[in-house]
Amino acid sequence: MLHYGFMANAFAAAAIVSVLAGLTGYFLVLRGQTFAGHALSHVGFSGATGAVLFGVAPLWGLLLMTLAGGVAMGLLGERLAHRDVAIGIVLSLSLGLGMLFLHFFTAYASQATALLFGNVLGVTAQTVWTLLALALLSLAALALIGRPLLFASVQPELAEAKGVNLRRLGVAFLAIVALATAACVQIVGVLLVFALMVGPAATAQQLTARIGRGLLLAAGLALAEAWGGLVLAFYTDWPASFWITALSGAAYLLASLTRLRWRAVKPLRPPV
Amino acid sequence: MPVTLSGVTLTQGGRTILQDAGFAIHDCEFVGVLGPNGAGKTTLMRAILGLLRPQRGSIAVFGRPAERGNPAIGYMPQVRSAPAGLRLRGWDVVAGAASGYRFGLPGISAADRREVAWALDIVDASALAARPLGELSGGERQRLLLAQALLGRPQLLLLDEPLASLDPRHQHGVVALVRELQQRLKLAVLFSAHDLNPVLGALDRVLYLGGGQAALGTVDEVVTGPVLSRLYGAAIDVARVDGRIFVMAGAHTVGCAHEHG
Ligand SMILES: Nc1ncnc2c1ncn2[C@@H]1O[C@H](COP(=O)(O)OP(=O)(O)O)[C@@H](O)[C@H]1O
Ligand SMILES: [Mg+2]
């Protein structure tokens, strides 16, 4: 399987992106910001197709728009809460614009599917290197802010009193999420980013109450699901994106069921 | 002096919390911060933490201007909604505050680890810390958060409504624990509550907030009809029954029937 060049590229890209997505997603889930990953990928779609229009690789347009969106969301912060309708309109407008841009380039009709649902088997060696650079940058930034981010995510008022700048931290984190989102789109596409970024992290938080283990588990699950999806796609000829979302969903479901069983066996005191 | 306010005018969201207020909290004293919801208990604590600047006057903490990140202050914020880390192990949440403001990878040094062990031990919560926060009762969770506030051995504790949403038995446990720690570790404690009675037995003095003013003194000095009437700008009666104190405005009790919010 691996002596096909495209499969080797796909495995490398999937590994890089899934580890990044799993780790970033852990914080995203902890902060209750999972919607941000979803929103940023939609905003990125118009950027990606716009880039195609200008003859630039879609990844750069995608990056530009997700970063702009992430920083804007971070700066607006609380003011975005309870603005579901406004956010929804911006997101659908972005998808619509993306389709309009694609419309001008009929030759790129397959680009639409690739961007919306991912085309991991079409990843080039050059893209793998770009993804690696992106992931290293994001993970370095995440490593730098990891501790205060964790503190601020769980206990914002206390962290603020201890001298953590919540706003700056929030913006920095959403910028990292933006990079991770753009990377995820290369594997599973705009519409399925949730599967790689949120699924494994949420599963990990179901399975362990420890932060260190949770982070490792989120990255490990994301990697297993992404690679598992590739292997299944190779042998069934069904799309890799389908398999990855299926594995992600199945893992979450299983983890929830296991938790429910534990609860049934060991009754918990009601959290007053 | 743990906290000194001089000529402080403090506003929040267009409301004047304090107007030209001055008072001092002494070493090793347990002060109950009282007043109905919206009186400004939280705002006052945030100002002492340096999160909010007074419009006029100055706030000094141990002789230095109030400043964010002061390690001499331990803080337990008011719980407004379900905390984000309910799935997480208690230990991880408590330890998150040890050097949590410092940049770097999540994780904790050996020295901080010992500090966490000391704090958990002193509130007798070492066993509780192994369980996820969401599985603990309200009283148990407050014990863990109290341990967290003790990290770094502060000399001043700001506890914002630690009794909210606890049943009377657990309320008594938390008050007794704080009082014991306060005496053992020689701490100054500001303990806010919207009902006086659960903290009555532990108090050295009370700080009543209301109508832009503050009244600080012993319970006998402050919790009287005339003082509270002046504070709230309305006729207030105070009745003592069986060692409990009821604060009433007209026919309605103000200090006791405040179960909402
Ligand atoms: N972040 C905020 N923005 C605007 N107004 C606020 C904010 N926080 C508190 N307030 C207002 O300040 C006043 C004091 O609130 P607070 O200090 O929370 O009172 P308490 O803690 O005694 O219930 C209230 O009138 C409240 O509405
Ligand atoms: Mg309050």
Coordinates of C-alpha atoms and ligand atoms in Angstrom, one line a residue:
Chain A
M1 CA 0.0 0.0 0.0
L2 CA 2.8 2.4 0.9
H3 CA 4.8 1.9 -2.2
Y4 CA 2.2 4.0 -4.0
G5 CA 3.6 7.5 -3.8
F6 CA 0.1 9.0 -3.2
M7 CA -0.6 6.7 -0.3
A8 CA 2.7 7.5 1.3
N9 CA 1.9 11.2 1.0
A10 CA -1.6 10.6 2.3
F11 CA -0.3 8.8 5.4
A12 CA 2.3 11.5 6.1
A13 CA -0.2 14.3 5.7
A14 CA -2.8 12.5 7.8
A15 CA -0.3 11.9 10.6
I16 CA 0.8 15.5 10.7
V17 CA -2.6 17.0 10.6
S18 CA -4.3 14.5 13.0
V19 CA -1.8 15.1 15.8
L20 CA -2.2 18.8 15.4
A21 CA -6.0 18.5 15.3
G22 CA -6.2 16.2 18.3
L23 CA -4.1 18.4 20.5
T24 CA -5.7 21.7 19.4
G25 CA -9.1 20.0 19.7
Y26 CA -8.5 19.0 23.3
F27 CA -8.4 22.7 24.3
L28 CA -11.2 23.6 22.0
V29 CA -13.5 21.1 23.7
L30 CA -12.3 22.1 27.1
R31 CA -13.1 25.7 26.4
G32 CA -16.5 24.9 24.9
Q33 CA -15.5 26.5 21.6
T34 CA -16.0 23.6 19.3
F35 CA -18.2 25.7 17.1
A36 CA -15.2 27.9 16.4
G37 CA -13.5 25.1 14.4
H38 CA -16.6 24.5 12.4
A39 CA -17.1 28.2 11.7
L40 CA -13.5 28.9 10.8
S41 CA -13.5 26.1 8.2
H42 CA -16.6 27.6 6.5
V43 CA -15.0 31.0 6.4
G44 CA -12.0 29.4 4.9
F45 CA -13.9 28.0 2.0
S46 CA -14.4 31.4 0.3
G47 CA -10.7 32.1 0.8
A48 CA -9.7 28.8 -0.7
T49 CA -11.9 29.2 -3.8
G50 CA -10.9 32.9 -4.1
A51 CA -7.3 31.9 -4.2
V52 CA -8.0 29.4 -7.0
L53 CA -9.6 32.3 -8.9
F54 CA -6.4 34.3 -8.6
G55 CA -4.3 31.3 -9.6
V56 CA -2.9 30.8 -6.0
A57 CA -2.8 27.4 -4.3
P58 CA -6.1 27.1 -2.3
L59 CA -4.2 26.4 0.9
W60 CA -3.0 30.0 1.1
G61 CA -6.4 31.6 0.6
L62 CA -7.8 29.2 3.2
L63 CA -5.1 30.1 5.7
L64 CA -5.6 33.8 5.1
M65 CA -9.3 33.6 5.7
T66 CA -9.2 31.2 8.7
L67 CA -6.5 33.3 10.4
A68 CA -8.5 36.6 9.8
G69 CA -11.6 34.8 11.1
G70 CA -9.9 33.4 14.1
V71 CA -8.4 36.7 15.2
A72 CA -11.7 38.5 14.6
M73 CA -13.5 35.9 16.7
G74 CA -10.9 36.2 19.5
L75 CA -11.1 40.0 19.5
L76 CA -14.9 40.1 19.5
G77 CA -15.0 37.4 22.2
E78 CA -18.0 37.7 24.4
R79 CA -19.8 40.0 21.9
L80 CA -20.2 37.0 19.6
A81 CA -22.2 35.0 22.2
H82 CA -25.9 34.6 21.4
R83 CA -25.4 35.9 17.9
D84 CA -26.2 32.6 16.3
V85 CA -28.2 34.1 13.5
A86 CA -25.5 36.6 12.5
I87 CA -22.8 34.0 12.7
G88 CA -24.9 31.5 10.6
I89 CA -25.5 34.2 8.0
V90 CA -21.8 35.0 7.7
L91 CA -21.0 31.3 7.4
S92 CA -23.5 30.5 4.7
L93 CA -22.5 33.7 2.9
S94 CA -18.9 32.5 2.9
L95 CA -19.9 29.1 1.5
G96 CA -22.1 30.8 -1.1
L97 CA -19.3 33.2 -2.1
G98 CA -17.0 30.2 -2.4
M99 CA -19.4 28.5 -4.8
L100 CA -19.6 31.7 -6.8
F101 CA -15.8 31.9 -7.1
L102 CA -15.7 28.3 -8.3
H103 CA -18.5 29.0 -10.8
F104 CA -16.0 31.2 -12.7
F105 CA -13.6 28.4 -13.0
T106 CA -15.6 25.5 -14.5
A107 CA -12.3 23.7 -15.1
Y108 CA -12.0 23.4 -11.3
A109 CA -15.4 21.7 -10.7
S110 CA -13.7 18.9 -8.8
Q111 CA -12.1 21.5 -6.6
A112 CA -15.4 22.0 -4.9
T113 CA -15.7 18.4 -3.8
A114 CA -12.1 18.3 -2.8
L115 CA -12.4 21.4 -0.6
L116 CA -15.8 20.5 0.8
F117 CA -15.2 16.9 1.6
G118 CA -11.4 16.5 1.4
N119 CA -9.1 14.7 -1.0
V120 CA -6.3 13.2 1.1
L121 CA -5.3 10.8 -1.7
G122 CA -4.5 13.8 -3.9
V123 CA -2.0 15.4 -1.4
T124 CA 1.3 16.2 -3.1
A125 CA 4.7 15.8 -1.5
Q126 CA 5.1 19.6 -1.5
T127 CA 1.8 19.9 0.4
V128 CA 3.1 17.5 3.0
W129 CA 6.1 19.7 3.6
T130 CA 3.9 22.8 3.9
L131 CA 1.6 21.0 6.4
L132 CA 4.6 19.9 8.4
A133 CA 5.8 23.5 8.6
L134 CA 2.3 24.7 9.6
A135 CA 2.0 22.0 12.2
L136 CA 5.4 22.7 13.8
L137 CA 4.6 26.4 14.0
S138 CA 1.2 25.8 15.5
L139 CA 2.5 23.2 18.0
A140 CA 5.3 25.4 19.0
A141 CA 2.9 28.2 19.7
L142 CA 0.6 25.8 21.6
A143 CA 3.5 24.5 23.7
L144 CA 4.3 28.1 24.6
I145 CA 0.8 29.1 25.8
G146 CA -0.3 25.6 26.9
R147 CA -0.1 26.1 30.6
P148 CA -1.8 29.4 30.9
L149 CA -4.3 28.3 28.3
L150 CA -5.3 25.3 30.3
F151 CA -5.6 27.4 33.5
A152 CA -7.7 30.1 31.7
S153 CA -9.9 27.6 30.0
V154 CA -10.9 25.9 33.3
Q155 CA -10.9 28.9 35.6
P156 CA -10.9 32.1 33.7
E157 CA -11.7 34.5 36.7
L158 CA -8.9 33.0 38.8
A159 CA -6.4 33.0 35.9
E160 CA -7.2 36.6 35.3
A161 CA -6.6 37.5 38.9
K162 CA -3.3 35.6 38.8
G163 CA -2.1 37.8 35.9
V164 CA -3.1 35.9 32.8
N165 CA -4.3 38.1 29.9
L166 CA -7.4 36.3 28.9
R167 CA -8.1 38.3 25.7
R168 CA -4.6 38.0 24.3
L169 CA -4.5 34.3 25.1
G170 CA -7.9 33.8 23.5
V171 CA -6.8 35.5 20.3
A172 CA -3.6 33.5 20.2
F173 CA -5.4 30.3 20.7
L174 CA -8.0 31.0 17.9
A175 CA -5.1 31.8 15.6
I176 CA -3.7 28.4 16.3
V177 CA -7.1 26.8 15.7
A178 CA -7.2 28.7 12.4
L179 CA -4.0 27.1 11.3
A180 CA -5.1 23.7 12.5
T181 CA -8.4 24.1 10.7
A182 CA -6.7 25.0 7.4
A183 CA -4.5 21.9 7.8
C184 CA -7.6 19.7 8.5
V185 CA -9.3 20.9 5.4
Q186 CA -6.5 19.2 3.4
I187 CA -7.5 15.9 4.8
V188 CA -11.3 15.8 5.4
G189 CA -12.5 19.0 3.8
V190 CA -14.3 22.1 5.0
L191 CA -17.5 20.3 6.0
L192 CA -15.9 17.5 8.0
V193 CA -13.3 19.3 10.1
F194 CA -15.3 18.5 13.2
A195 CA -14.5 14.8 12.7
L196 CA -10.8 15.3 13.2
M197 CA -10.6 18.3 15.5
V198 CA -13.5 17.7 17.9
G199 CA -14.4 14.0 17.7
P200 CA -11.1 12.5 19.0
A201 CA -10.7 15.3 21.7
A202 CA -14.3 14.8 22.9
T203 CA -13.8 11.1 23.0
A204 CA -10.6 11.5 25.0
Q205 CA -12.3 13.6 27.5
Q206 CA -14.9 10.9 28.0
L207 CA -12.3 8.3 28.6
T208 CA -9.9 10.1 31.0
A209 CA -10.1 12.8 33.7
R210 CA -6.4 13.4 33.5
I211 CA -5.1 16.3 31.4
G212 CA -1.8 14.8 30.3
R213 CA -3.4 11.5 29.3
G214 CA -6.3 13.3 27.7
L215 CA -4.0 15.2 25.4
L216 CA -2.0 12.1 24.4
L217 CA -5.2 10.2 23.9
A218 CA -6.8 12.9 21.7
A219 CA -3.7 13.0 19.5
G220 CA -3.5 9.2 19.4
L221 CA -7.2 8.7 18.6
A222 CA -7.0 11.3 15.8
L223 CA -4.0 9.6 14.3
A224 CA -5.6 6.1 14.6
E225 CA -8.8 7.4 13.0
A226 CA -7.1 9.2 10.2
W227 CA -4.8 6.3 9.4
G228 CA -7.6 3.7 9.9
G229 CA -9.7 5.7 7.4
L230 CA -6.9 5.7 4.8
V231 CA -6.4 1.9 5.2
L232 CA -10.1 1.2 4.9
A233 CA -10.4 3.6 1.9
F234 CA -7.5 1.8 0.2
Y235 CA -9.2 -1.6 0.5
T236 CA -12.8 -0.6 0.0
D237 CA -12.3 2.2 -2.6
W238 CA -14.8 4.2 -0.6
P239 CA -13.8 7.8 0.2
A240 CA -11.2 8.3 3.0
S241 CA -13.2 11.2 4.4
F242 CA -16.2 8.9 4.9
W243 CA -14.2 6.3 6.8
I244 CA -12.5 9.0 9.0
T245 CA -15.8 10.5 10.0
A246 CA -17.3 7.0 10.6
L247 CA -14.4 6.0 12.8
S248 CA -14.5 9.3 14.7
G249 CA -18.2 9.0 15.3
A250 CA -18.0 5.3 16.3
A251 CA -15.2 6.0 18.8
Y252 CA -17.2 8.8 20.4
L253 CA -20.3 6.6 20.6
L254 CA -18.4 3.8 22.1
A255 CA -16.7 6.0 24.7
S256 CA -20.1 7.5 25.7
L257 CA -21.6 4.0 26.1
T258 CA -18.7 2.9 28.2
R259 CA -19.1 5.9 30.4
L260 CA -22.8 5.2 30.8
R261 CA -22.1 1.7 31.8
W262 CA -19.6 2.9 34.4
R263 CA -22.2 5.3 35.7
A264 CA -24.7 2.5 35.9
V265 CA -22.3 0.3 37.9
K266 CA -20.9 3.0 40.2
P267 CA -23.6 5.5 41.1
L268 CA -22.3 9.0 41.3
R269 CA -23.3 11.7 43.7
P270 CA -25.3 14.4 42.1
P271 CA -23.0 17.4 41.3
V272 CA -24.7 20.0 43.5
Chain B
M1 CA -2.1 45.9 56.9
P2 CA -3.7 43.4 54.5
V3 CA -6.1 45.8 52.8
T4 CA -6.4 49.6 53.1
L5 CA -8.9 51.7 51.2
S6 CA -8.6 55.4 51.3
G7 CA -11.1 57.8 49.6
V8 CA -12.1 55.1 47.2
T9 CA -14.8 55.7 44.6
L10 CA -15.6 52.5 42.7
T11 CA -18.1 52.2 39.8
Q12 CA -19.0 49.2 37.8
G13 CA -21.4 49.0 34.8
G14 CA -22.7 52.6 35.6
R15 CA -23.4 51.8 39.3
T16 CA -21.5 53.3 42.1
I17 CA -20.4 50.6 44.4
L18 CA -18.4 52.7 46.8
Q19 CA -18.3 56.5 47.2
D20 CA -15.3 58.0 48.9
A21 CA -15.0 54.9 51.2
G22 CA -12.1 54.3 53.6
F23 CA -11.5 51.4 55.8
A24 CA -8.8 48.9 56.7
I25 CA -8.7 45.1 57.2
H26 CA -6.3 44.0 60.0
D27 CA -3.9 41.1 60.1
C28 CA -5.4 37.7 61.0
E29 CA -9.0 38.8 61.0
F30 CA -12.0 37.1 59.5
V31 CA -14.2 39.7 57.9
G32 CA -17.7 38.8 56.5
V33 CA -18.5 40.9 53.4
L34 CA -22.3 41.2 53.3
G35 CA -24.9 42.8 51.2
P36 CA -27.6 41.8 48.9
N37 CA -27.0 40.6 45.3
G38 CA -25.6 43.5 43.3
A39 CA -24.3 45.3 46.3
G40 CA -20.7 45.1 45.0
K41 CA -19.1 42.3 46.9
T42 CA -17.5 40.7 43.8
T43 CA -16.6 44.1 42.5
L44 CA -14.8 45.1 45.7
M45 CA -12.8 41.8 45.6
R46 CA -11.9 42.4 42.0
A47 CA -10.6 45.8 42.9
I48 CA -8.5 44.4 45.7
L49 CA -7.1 42.0 43.1
G50 CA -6.2 44.9 40.9
L51 CA -8.6 43.8 38.1
L52 CA -10.5 47.0 38.4
R53 CA -9.1 50.5 39.1
P54 CA -11.0 52.8 41.4
Q55 CA -12.1 56.1 39.8
R56 CA -10.7 57.9 42.8
G57 CA -8.7 57.1 45.9
S58 CA -6.3 54.2 46.4
I59 CA -6.4 50.6 47.4
A60 CA -3.3 49.2 49.1
V61 CA -2.6 45.5 49.7
F62 CA 0.0 44.9 52.4
G63 CA 1.1 48.5 51.9
R64 CA 1.5 48.3 48.1
P65 CA -0.9 49.4 45.4
A66 CA -3.4 46.7 44.4
E67 CA -1.9 44.9 41.4
R68 CA -2.9 41.9 39.3
G69 CA -1.1 38.7 40.1
N70 CA -0.2 39.6 43.7
P71 CA 1.0 36.3 45.2
A72 CA 0.1 37.4 48.7
I73 CA -3.6 37.0 47.8
G74 CA -5.5 33.7 47.5
Y75 CA -8.7 34.0 45.6
M76 CA -11.8 31.9 45.2
P77 CA -14.1 33.4 42.6
Q78 CA -17.8 33.2 42.8
V79 CA -19.2 30.3 40.9
R80 CA -21.5 31.8 38.3
S81 CA -22.1 28.8 36.0
A82 CA -21.0 25.2 35.7
P83 CA -17.2 25.3 35.6
A84 CA -15.6 24.1 32.4
G85 CA -13.5 21.4 34.0
L86 CA -16.2 19.2 35.4
R87 CA -14.8 16.2 33.5
L88 CA -11.3 16.8 34.8
R89 CA -9.8 15.2 37.9
G90 CA -9.8 17.5 40.9
W91 CA -6.1 17.3 41.3
D92 CA -5.5 18.5 37.7
V93 CA -7.8 21.5 38.2
V94 CA -6.2 22.5 41.6
A95 CA -2.7 22.1 40.2
G96 CA -3.5 24.1 37.1
A97 CA -3.3 27.2 39.3
A98 CA 0.2 26.5 40.5
S99 CA 2.4 28.6 38.2
G100 CA -0.6 28.5 35.8
Y101 CA 0.1 32.0 34.7
R102 CA 3.6 31.1 33.5
F103 CA 4.1 30.4 29.8
G104 CA 5.2 26.9 28.8
L105 CA 3.9 23.3 28.4
P106 CA 1.1 22.2 30.7
G107 CA 2.8 20.3 33.6
I108 CA 4.0 21.1 37.0
S109 CA 7.4 21.2 38.8
A110 CA 8.3 19.0 41.7
A111 CA 8.2 22.0 44.0
D112 CA 4.7 22.9 42.8
R113 CA 3.6 19.3 43.2
R114 CA 4.7 19.4 46.9
E115 CA 2.8 22.7 47.3
V116 CA -0.3 21.1 45.9
A117 CA 0.1 18.1 48.2
W118 CA 0.5 20.4 51.2
A119 CA -2.6 22.5 50.3
L120 CA -4.8 19.4 49.7
D121 CA -3.6 17.8 52.9
I122 CA -4.3 20.9 55.0
V123 CA -8.0 20.9 53.9
D124 CA -8.1 17.1 54.1
A125 CA -9.0 16.8 50.4
S126 CA -6.1 14.6 49.2
A127 CA -8.5 11.7 48.6
L128 CA -11.2 13.9 46.9
A129 CA -8.6 15.2 44.4
A130 CA -8.4 11.8 42.7
R131 CA -12.0 12.1 41.5
P132 CA -13.4 14.2 38.6
L133 CA -14.7 17.5 39.8
G134 CA -18.2 16.8 38.4
E135 CA -18.6 13.8 40.7
L136 CA -18.0 15.8 43.9
S137 CA -20.7 17.3 46.0
G138 CA -20.8 21.1 46.3
G139 CA -19.1 21.1 49.7
E140 CA -16.3 18.8 48.5
R141 CA -15.7 20.9 45.5
Q142 CA -15.4 24.0 47.7
R143 CA -12.8 22.2 49.8
L144 CA -10.7 21.6 46.7
L145 CA -11.0 25.1 45.6
L146 CA -10.1 26.3 49.0
A147 CA -6.9 24.2 48.8
Q148 CA -6.3 25.8 45.4
A149 CA -6.6 29.3 47.0
L150 CA -4.0 28.4 49.5
L151 CA -1.3 27.6 46.9
G152 CA 1.7 29.8 47.2
R153 CA 0.9 30.5 50.9
P154 CA -1.0 33.7 50.6
Q155 CA -1.6 35.9 53.7
L156 CA -4.9 37.3 52.5
L157 CA -7.8 35.1 51.3
L158 CA -10.6 36.5 49.2
L159 CA -13.5 34.0 49.2
D160 CA -16.4 35.1 47.0
E161 CA -19.7 33.5 48.1
P162 CA -18.2 30.1 48.9
L163 CA -21.6 29.1 50.5
A164 CA -23.7 29.8 47.5
S165 CA -25.7 26.7 46.5
L166 CA -24.6 24.6 49.5
D167 CA -27.1 23.1 51.9
P168 CA -26.9 24.3 55.6
R169 CA -24.8 21.3 56.7
H170 CA -22.2 21.9 54.1
Q171 CA -22.3 25.6 54.7
H172 CA -21.4 25.0 58.3
G173 CA -18.5 22.7 57.3
V174 CA -17.0 25.3 54.9
V175 CA -17.3 28.1 57.4
A176 CA -15.7 26.0 60.2
L177 CA -12.9 24.9 57.9
V178 CA -12.1 28.5 56.7
R179 CA -12.1 29.7 60.3
E180 CA -9.8 26.9 61.4
L181 CA -7.4 27.6 58.5
Q182 CA -7.5 31.3 59.1
Q183 CA -6.4 30.9 62.7
R184 CA -3.9 28.2 62.0
L185 CA -2.2 30.0 59.1
K186 CA -2.8 33.5 60.6
L187 CA -4.6 34.7 57.5
A188 CA -6.7 37.8 56.9
V189 CA -10.0 36.5 55.3
L190 CA -12.6 38.4 53.3
F191 CA -15.6 36.0 53.1
S192 CA -18.6 37.3 51.1
A193 CA -22.1 36.0 51.7
H194 CA -25.5 37.4 51.2
D195 CA -26.8 35.9 54.4
L196 CA -25.2 36.7 57.7
N197 CA -26.3 33.8 59.9
P198 CA -24.2 30.9 58.5
V199 CA -21.0 32.9 59.1
L200 CA -22.0 34.6 62.3
G201 CA -20.1 32.3 64.6
A202 CA -16.8 32.7 62.7
L203 CA -16.7 36.5 62.2
D204 CA -14.3 38.9 63.8
R205 CA -15.9 41.8 62.0
V206 CA -18.5 42.5 59.2
L207 CA -18.2 44.7 56.2
Y208 CA -21.7 45.7 55.0
L209 CA -22.0 47.1 51.5
G210 CA -25.0 49.0 50.1
G211 CA -26.0 52.3 48.6
G212 CA -22.4 53.2 47.7
Q213 CA -21.3 53.0 51.3
A214 CA -19.4 50.5 53.4
A215 CA -19.8 49.9 57.1
L216 CA -17.1 48.0 58.8
G217 CA -17.2 46.9 62.5
T218 CA -18.2 44.2 64.8
V219 CA -21.6 42.6 64.4
D220 CA -22.9 44.5 67.3
E221 CA -21.7 47.8 65.9
V222 CA -22.8 47.3 62.3
V223 CA -25.8 45.0 62.3
T224 CA -28.2 47.5 63.9
G225 CA -31.3 49.2 62.7
P226 CA -29.8 52.7 62.5
V227 CA -26.5 51.7 60.7
L228 CA -28.2 49.5 58.1
S229 CA -31.0 52.0 57.6
R230 CA -28.4 54.7 56.8
L231 CA -26.7 52.2 54.4
Y232 CA -29.7 51.2 52.5
G233 CA -31.6 54.5 52.7
A234 CA -34.7 52.7 54.0
A235 CA -36.1 51.8 57.4
I236 CA -34.4 48.6 58.5
D237 CA -35.1 46.6 61.6
V238 CA -32.8 44.1 63.1
A239 CA -34.1 41.3 65.3
R240 CA -32.1 38.7 67.2
V241 CA -33.8 35.3 67.8
D242 CA -31.9 32.4 69.3
G243 CA -28.5 33.6 68.3
R244 CA -29.6 34.3 64.8
I245 CA -30.0 37.7 63.3
F246 CA -32.8 38.8 61.0
V247 CA -32.5 41.9 59.0
M248 CA -35.9 43.3 57.9
A249 CA -37.0 46.0 55.6
G250 CA -40.6 46.8 56.6
A251 CA -42.3 43.4 56.8
H252 CA -39.8 41.6 54.5
T253 CA -36.5 40.1 55.8
V254 CA -33.5 41.3 53.7
G255 CA -30.7 39.3 55.2
C256 CA -32.2 35.9 55.5
A257 CA -34.9 35.2 52.8
H258 CA -32.3 35.9 50.1
E259 CA -32.3 32.5 48.5
H260 CA -32.5 33.6 44.9
G261 CA -29.4 34.2 42.6
Ligands
LIG1 N1 -19.0 43.0 34.1 C1 -20.0 43.8 34.5 N2 -20.4 44.7 33.6 C2 -21.4 45.6 34.0 N3 -21.9 45.7 35.2 C3 -21.5 44.8 36.2 C4 -20.5 43.8 35.8 N4 -20.3 43.1 37.0 C5 -21.1 43.6 37.9 N5 -21.8 44.6 37.4 C6 -22.8 45.4 38.2 O1 -22.1 45.9 39.3 C7 -22.9 45.8 40.5 C8 -22.3 45.1 41.5 O2 -22.2 43.7 41.2 P1 -21.4 42.6 42.0 O3 -20.1 43.2 42.4 O4 -21.3 41.4 41.2 O5 -22.4 42.4 43.2 P2 -22.4 41.2 44.3 O6 -21.2 40.4 44.1 O7 -22.5 41.9 45.6 O8 -23.6 40.5 44.0 C9 -24.2 45.2 40.0 O9 -25.2 46.3 39.8 C10 -23.9 44.6 38.7 O10 -25.1 44.7 37.9
MG2 MG -20.9 38.5 43.7

